PDB file of C-alpha atoms in Angstrom:
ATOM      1  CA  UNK A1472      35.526 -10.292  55.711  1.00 63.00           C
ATOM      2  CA  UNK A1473      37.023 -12.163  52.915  1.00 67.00           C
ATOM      3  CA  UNK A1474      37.746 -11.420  49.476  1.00 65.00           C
ATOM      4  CA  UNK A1475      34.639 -13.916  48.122  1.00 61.00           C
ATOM      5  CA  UNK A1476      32.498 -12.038  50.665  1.00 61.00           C
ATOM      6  CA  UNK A1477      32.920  -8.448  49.537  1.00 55.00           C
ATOM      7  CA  UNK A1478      32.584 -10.026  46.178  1.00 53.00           C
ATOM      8  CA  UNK A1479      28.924 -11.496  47.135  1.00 59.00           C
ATOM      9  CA  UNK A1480      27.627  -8.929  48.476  1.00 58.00           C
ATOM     10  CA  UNK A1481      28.733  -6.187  45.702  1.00 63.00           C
ATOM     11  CA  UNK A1482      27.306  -8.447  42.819  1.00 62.00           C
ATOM     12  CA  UNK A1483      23.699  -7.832  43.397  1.00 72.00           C
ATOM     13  CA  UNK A1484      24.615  -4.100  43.651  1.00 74.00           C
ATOM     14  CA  UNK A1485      26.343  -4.713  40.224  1.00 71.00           C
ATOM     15  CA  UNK A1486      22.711  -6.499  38.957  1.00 74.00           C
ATOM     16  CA  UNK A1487      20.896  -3.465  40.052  1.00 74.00           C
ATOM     17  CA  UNK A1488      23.215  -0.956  38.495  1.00 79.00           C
ATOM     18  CA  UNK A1489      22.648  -2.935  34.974  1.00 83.00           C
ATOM     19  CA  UNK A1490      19.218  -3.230  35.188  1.00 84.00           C
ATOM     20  CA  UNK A1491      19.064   0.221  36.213  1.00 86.00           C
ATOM     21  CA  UNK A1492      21.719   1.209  33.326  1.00 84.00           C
ATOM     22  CA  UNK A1493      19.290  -1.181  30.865  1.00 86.00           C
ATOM     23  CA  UNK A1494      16.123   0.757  32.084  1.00 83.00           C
ATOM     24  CA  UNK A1495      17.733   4.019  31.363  1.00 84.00           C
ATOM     25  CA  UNK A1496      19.139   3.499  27.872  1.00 88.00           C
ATOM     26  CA  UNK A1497      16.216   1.114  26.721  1.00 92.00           C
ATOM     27  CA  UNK A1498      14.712   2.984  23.721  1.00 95.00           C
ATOM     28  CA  UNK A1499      18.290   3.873  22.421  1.00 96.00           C
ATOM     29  CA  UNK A1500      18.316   0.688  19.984  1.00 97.00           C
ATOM     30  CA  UNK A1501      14.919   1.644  18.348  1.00 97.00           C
ATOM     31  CA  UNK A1502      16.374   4.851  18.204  1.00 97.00           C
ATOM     32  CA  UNK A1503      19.300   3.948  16.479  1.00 98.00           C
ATOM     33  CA  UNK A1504      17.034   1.026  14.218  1.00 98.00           C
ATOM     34  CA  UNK A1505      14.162   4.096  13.827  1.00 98.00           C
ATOM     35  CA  UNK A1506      17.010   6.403  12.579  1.00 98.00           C
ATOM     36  CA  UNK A1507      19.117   4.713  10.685  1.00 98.00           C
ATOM     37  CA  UNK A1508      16.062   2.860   8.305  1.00 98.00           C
ATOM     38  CA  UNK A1509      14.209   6.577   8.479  1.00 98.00           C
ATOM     39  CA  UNK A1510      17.572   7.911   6.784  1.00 98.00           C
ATOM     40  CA  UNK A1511      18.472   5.183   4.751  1.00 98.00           C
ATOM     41  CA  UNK A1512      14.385   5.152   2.749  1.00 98.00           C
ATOM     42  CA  UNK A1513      15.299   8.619   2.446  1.00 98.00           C
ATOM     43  CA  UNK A1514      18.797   8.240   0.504  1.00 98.00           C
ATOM     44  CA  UNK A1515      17.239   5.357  -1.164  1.00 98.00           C
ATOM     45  CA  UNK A1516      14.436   7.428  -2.690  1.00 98.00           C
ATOM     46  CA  UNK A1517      16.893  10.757  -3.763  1.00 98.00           C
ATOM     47  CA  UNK A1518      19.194   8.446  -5.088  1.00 97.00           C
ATOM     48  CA  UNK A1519      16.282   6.557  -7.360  1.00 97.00           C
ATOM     49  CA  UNK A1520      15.925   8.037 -10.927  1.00 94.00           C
ATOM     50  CA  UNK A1521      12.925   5.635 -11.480  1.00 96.00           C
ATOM     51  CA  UNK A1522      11.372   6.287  -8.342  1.00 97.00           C
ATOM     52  CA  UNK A1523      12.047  10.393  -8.605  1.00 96.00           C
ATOM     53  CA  UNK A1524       9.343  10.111 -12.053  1.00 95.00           C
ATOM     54  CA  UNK A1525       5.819  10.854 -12.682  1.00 95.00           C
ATOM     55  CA  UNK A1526       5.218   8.047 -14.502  1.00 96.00           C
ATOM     56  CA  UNK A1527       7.304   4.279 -15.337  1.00 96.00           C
ATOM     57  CA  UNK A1528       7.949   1.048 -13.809  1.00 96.00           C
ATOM     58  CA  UNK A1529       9.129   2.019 -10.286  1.00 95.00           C
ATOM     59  CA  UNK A1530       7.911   5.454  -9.991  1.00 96.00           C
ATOM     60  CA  UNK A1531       6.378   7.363  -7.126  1.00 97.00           C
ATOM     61  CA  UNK A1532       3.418   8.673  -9.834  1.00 97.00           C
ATOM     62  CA  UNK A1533       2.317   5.281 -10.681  1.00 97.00           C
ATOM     63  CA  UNK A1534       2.695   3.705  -7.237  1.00 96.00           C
ATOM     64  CA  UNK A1535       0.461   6.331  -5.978  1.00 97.00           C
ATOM     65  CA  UNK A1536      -2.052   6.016  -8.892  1.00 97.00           C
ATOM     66  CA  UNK A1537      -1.738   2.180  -8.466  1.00 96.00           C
ATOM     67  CA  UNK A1538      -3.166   2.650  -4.659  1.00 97.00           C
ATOM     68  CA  UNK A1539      -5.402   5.638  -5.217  1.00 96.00           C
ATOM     69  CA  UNK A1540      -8.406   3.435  -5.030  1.00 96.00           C
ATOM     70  CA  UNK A1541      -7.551   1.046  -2.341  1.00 96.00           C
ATOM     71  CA  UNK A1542      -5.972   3.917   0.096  1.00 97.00           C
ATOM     72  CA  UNK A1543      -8.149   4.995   3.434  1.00 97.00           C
ATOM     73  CA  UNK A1544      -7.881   8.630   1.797  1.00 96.00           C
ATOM     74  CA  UNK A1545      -7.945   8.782  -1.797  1.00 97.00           C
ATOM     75  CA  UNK A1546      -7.587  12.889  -1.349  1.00 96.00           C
ATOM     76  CA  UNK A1547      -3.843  12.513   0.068  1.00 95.00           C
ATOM     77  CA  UNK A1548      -3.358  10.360  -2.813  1.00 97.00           C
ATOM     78  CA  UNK A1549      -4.574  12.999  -4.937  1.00 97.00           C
ATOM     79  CA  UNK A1550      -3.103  15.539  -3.422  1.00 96.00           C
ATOM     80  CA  UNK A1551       0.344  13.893  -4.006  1.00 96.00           C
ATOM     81  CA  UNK A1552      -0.480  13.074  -7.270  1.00 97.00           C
ATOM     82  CA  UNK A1553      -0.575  16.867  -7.930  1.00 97.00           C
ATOM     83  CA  UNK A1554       2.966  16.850  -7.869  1.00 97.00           C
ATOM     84  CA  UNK A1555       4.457  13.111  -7.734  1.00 97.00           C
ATOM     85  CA  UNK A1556       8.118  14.268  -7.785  1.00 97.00           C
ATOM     86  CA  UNK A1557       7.928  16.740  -5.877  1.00 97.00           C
ATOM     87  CA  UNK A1558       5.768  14.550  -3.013  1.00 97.00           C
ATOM     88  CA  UNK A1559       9.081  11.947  -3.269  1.00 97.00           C
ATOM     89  CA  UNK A1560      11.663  14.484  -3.041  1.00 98.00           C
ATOM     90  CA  UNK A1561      10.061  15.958  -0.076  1.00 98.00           C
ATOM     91  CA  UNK A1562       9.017  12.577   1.576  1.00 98.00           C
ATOM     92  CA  UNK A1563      12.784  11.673   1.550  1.00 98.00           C
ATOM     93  CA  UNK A1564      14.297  14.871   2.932  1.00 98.00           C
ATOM     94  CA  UNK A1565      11.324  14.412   5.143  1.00 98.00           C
ATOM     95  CA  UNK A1566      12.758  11.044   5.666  1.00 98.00           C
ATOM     96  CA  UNK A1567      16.083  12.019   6.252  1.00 98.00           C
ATOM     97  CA  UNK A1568      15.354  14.685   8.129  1.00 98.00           C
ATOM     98  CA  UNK A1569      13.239  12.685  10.735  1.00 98.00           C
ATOM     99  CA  UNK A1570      16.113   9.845  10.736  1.00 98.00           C
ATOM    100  CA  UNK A1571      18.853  12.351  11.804  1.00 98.00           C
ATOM    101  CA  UNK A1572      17.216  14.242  14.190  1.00 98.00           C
ATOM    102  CA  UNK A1573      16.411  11.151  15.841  1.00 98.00           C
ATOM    103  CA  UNK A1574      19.840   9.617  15.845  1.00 98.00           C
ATOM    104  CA  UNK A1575      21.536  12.108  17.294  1.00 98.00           C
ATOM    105  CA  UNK A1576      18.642  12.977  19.223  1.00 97.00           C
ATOM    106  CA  UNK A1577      18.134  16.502  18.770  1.00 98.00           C
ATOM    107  CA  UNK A1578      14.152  17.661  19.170  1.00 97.00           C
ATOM    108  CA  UNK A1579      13.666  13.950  19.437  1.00 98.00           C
ATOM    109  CA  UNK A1580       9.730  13.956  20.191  1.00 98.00           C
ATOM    110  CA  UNK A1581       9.588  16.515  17.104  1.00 98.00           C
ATOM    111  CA  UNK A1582      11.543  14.328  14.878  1.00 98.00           C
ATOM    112  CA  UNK A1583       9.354  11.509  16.160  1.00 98.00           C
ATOM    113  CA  UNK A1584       6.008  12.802  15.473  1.00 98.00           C
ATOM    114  CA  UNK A1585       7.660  13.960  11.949  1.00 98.00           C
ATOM    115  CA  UNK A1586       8.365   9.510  11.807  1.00 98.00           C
ATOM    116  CA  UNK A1587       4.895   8.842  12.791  1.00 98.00           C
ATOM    117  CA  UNK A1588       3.472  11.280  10.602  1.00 98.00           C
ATOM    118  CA  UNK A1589       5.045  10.372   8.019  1.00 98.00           C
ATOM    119  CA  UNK A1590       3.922   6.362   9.090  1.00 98.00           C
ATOM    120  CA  UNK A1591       0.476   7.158   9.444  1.00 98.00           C
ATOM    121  CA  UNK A1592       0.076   8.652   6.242  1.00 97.00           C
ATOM    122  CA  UNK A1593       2.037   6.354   4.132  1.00 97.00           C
ATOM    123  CA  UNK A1594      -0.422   3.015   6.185  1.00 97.00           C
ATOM    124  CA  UNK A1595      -3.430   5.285   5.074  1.00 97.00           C
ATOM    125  CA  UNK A1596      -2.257   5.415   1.540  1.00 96.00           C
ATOM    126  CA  UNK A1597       0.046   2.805   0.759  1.00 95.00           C
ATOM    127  CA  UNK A1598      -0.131   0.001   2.389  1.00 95.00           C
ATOM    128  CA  UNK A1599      -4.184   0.537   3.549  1.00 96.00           C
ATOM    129  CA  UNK A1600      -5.060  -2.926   1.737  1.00 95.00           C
ATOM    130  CA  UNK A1601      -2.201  -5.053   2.796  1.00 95.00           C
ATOM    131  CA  UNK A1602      -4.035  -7.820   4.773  1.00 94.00           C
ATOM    132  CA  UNK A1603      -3.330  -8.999   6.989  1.00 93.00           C
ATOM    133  CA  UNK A1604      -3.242  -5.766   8.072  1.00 89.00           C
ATOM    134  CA  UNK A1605      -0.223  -6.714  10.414  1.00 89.00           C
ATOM    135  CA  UNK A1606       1.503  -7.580   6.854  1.00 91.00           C
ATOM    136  CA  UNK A1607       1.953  -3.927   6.524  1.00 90.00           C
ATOM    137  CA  UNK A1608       4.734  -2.471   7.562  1.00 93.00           C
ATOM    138  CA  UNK A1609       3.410   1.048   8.143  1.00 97.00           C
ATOM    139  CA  UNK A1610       1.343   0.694  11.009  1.00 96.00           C
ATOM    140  CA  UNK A1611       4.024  -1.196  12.771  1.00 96.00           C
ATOM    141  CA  UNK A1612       6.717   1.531  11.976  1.00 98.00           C
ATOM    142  CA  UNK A1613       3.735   3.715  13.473  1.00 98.00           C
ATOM    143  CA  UNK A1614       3.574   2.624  16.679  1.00 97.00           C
ATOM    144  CA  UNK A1615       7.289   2.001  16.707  1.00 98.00           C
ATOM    145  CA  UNK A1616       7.538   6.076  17.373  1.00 98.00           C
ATOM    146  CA  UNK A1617       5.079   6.241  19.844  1.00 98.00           C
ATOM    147  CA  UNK A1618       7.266   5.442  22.459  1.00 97.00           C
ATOM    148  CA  UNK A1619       9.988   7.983  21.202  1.00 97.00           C
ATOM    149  CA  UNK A1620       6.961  10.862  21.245  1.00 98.00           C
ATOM    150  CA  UNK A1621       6.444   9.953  24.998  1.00 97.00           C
ATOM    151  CA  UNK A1622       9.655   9.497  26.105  1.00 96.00           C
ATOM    152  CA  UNK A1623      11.948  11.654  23.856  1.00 95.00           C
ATOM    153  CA  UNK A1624      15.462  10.655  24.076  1.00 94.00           C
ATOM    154  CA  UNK A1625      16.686  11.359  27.904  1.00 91.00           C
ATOM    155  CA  UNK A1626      20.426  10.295  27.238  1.00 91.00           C
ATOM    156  CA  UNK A1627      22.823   9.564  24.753  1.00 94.00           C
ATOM    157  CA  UNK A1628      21.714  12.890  22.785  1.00 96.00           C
ATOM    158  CA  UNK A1629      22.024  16.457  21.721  1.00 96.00           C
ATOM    159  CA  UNK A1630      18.599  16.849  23.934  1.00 95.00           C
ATOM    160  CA  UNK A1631      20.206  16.000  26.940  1.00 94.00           C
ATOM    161  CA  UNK A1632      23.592  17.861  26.304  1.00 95.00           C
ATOM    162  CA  UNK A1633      20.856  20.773  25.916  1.00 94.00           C
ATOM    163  CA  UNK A1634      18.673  20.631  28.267  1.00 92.00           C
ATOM    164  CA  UNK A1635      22.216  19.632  30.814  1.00 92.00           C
ATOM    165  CA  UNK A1636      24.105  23.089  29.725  1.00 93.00           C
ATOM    166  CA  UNK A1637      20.593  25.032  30.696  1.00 91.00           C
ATOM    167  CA  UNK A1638      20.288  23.828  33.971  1.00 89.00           C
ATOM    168  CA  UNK A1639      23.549  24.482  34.512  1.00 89.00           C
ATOM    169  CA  UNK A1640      22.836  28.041  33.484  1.00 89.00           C
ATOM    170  CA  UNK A1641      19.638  28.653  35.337  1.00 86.00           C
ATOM    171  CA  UNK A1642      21.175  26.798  38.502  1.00 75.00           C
TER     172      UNK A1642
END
């Protein structure tokens, strides 16, 4: 057997091994995207002097009395409006929270129903009378978890480092 033989008939074991490599690390780049923009909105918010008021150009009060009336439920708005500042600072460690726990994938499918939760109530508040409603970017950062809910995050995290060291323990 030649040297262009062995070479033929290893590369579709080579195309199996990527797609199978592919398959495997698929949902690590909305991970990573998930993460990174979930702890970046956070830092963006703590860091926003305008945004961290009850009331002003820019600030977290008026925003959520400028939607009260056009959200799907006017009582979360409410309910945040009881405390705007303290609703921002929390939504942000929230936030941040949800973006590293993700990234380095530790209680992933927590940290991911913490993202969609967080999603869901900002598309029912917020951005409820953006239409299109596929304008809004809410819903889509909604759905963008689902996927990390179901799956978790199987590699490439602090889950798997976990759950690898218990086996070993149990085995």
């Amino acid at each position: 057997m030649t040297r262009t033989d062995v070479l033929e008939a290893e590369a579709p074991r080579a195309a199996v091994g990527l797609r199978e490599l592919a398959s495997r690390h698929a949902l690590l780049p909305l991970r990573i995207f998930l993460g990174v923009t979930f702890v970046y909105a956070g830092l963006d918010k703590l860091t926003d002097s305008a945004f961290l008021s009850a009331s002003g150009d820019g600030s977290i009060g008026d925003l959520m009395r400028g939607v009260r009336d056009t959200s799907a439920v006017p009582a979360l708005v409410d309910l945040s409006l009881n405390s705007p500042v303290g609703f921002a600072v929390a939504l942000a460690i929230g936030e941040i929270l949800v973006g590293l726990g993700t990234l380095v994938g530790l209680l992933t499918r927590v940290a991911a129903l913490g993202g969609a939760l967080i999603a869901l109530s900002l598309w029912l508040t917020v951005s409820w009378a953006v239409t299109p409603y596929y304008y809004g970017n809410d819903l889509i950062y909604l759905m963008a978890w689902i996927p990390l809910i179901l799956a978790g995050a199987p590699y490439l995290s602090l889950d798997s480092v976990i759950r690898s060291r218990l086996s070993r323990r149990t085995a």
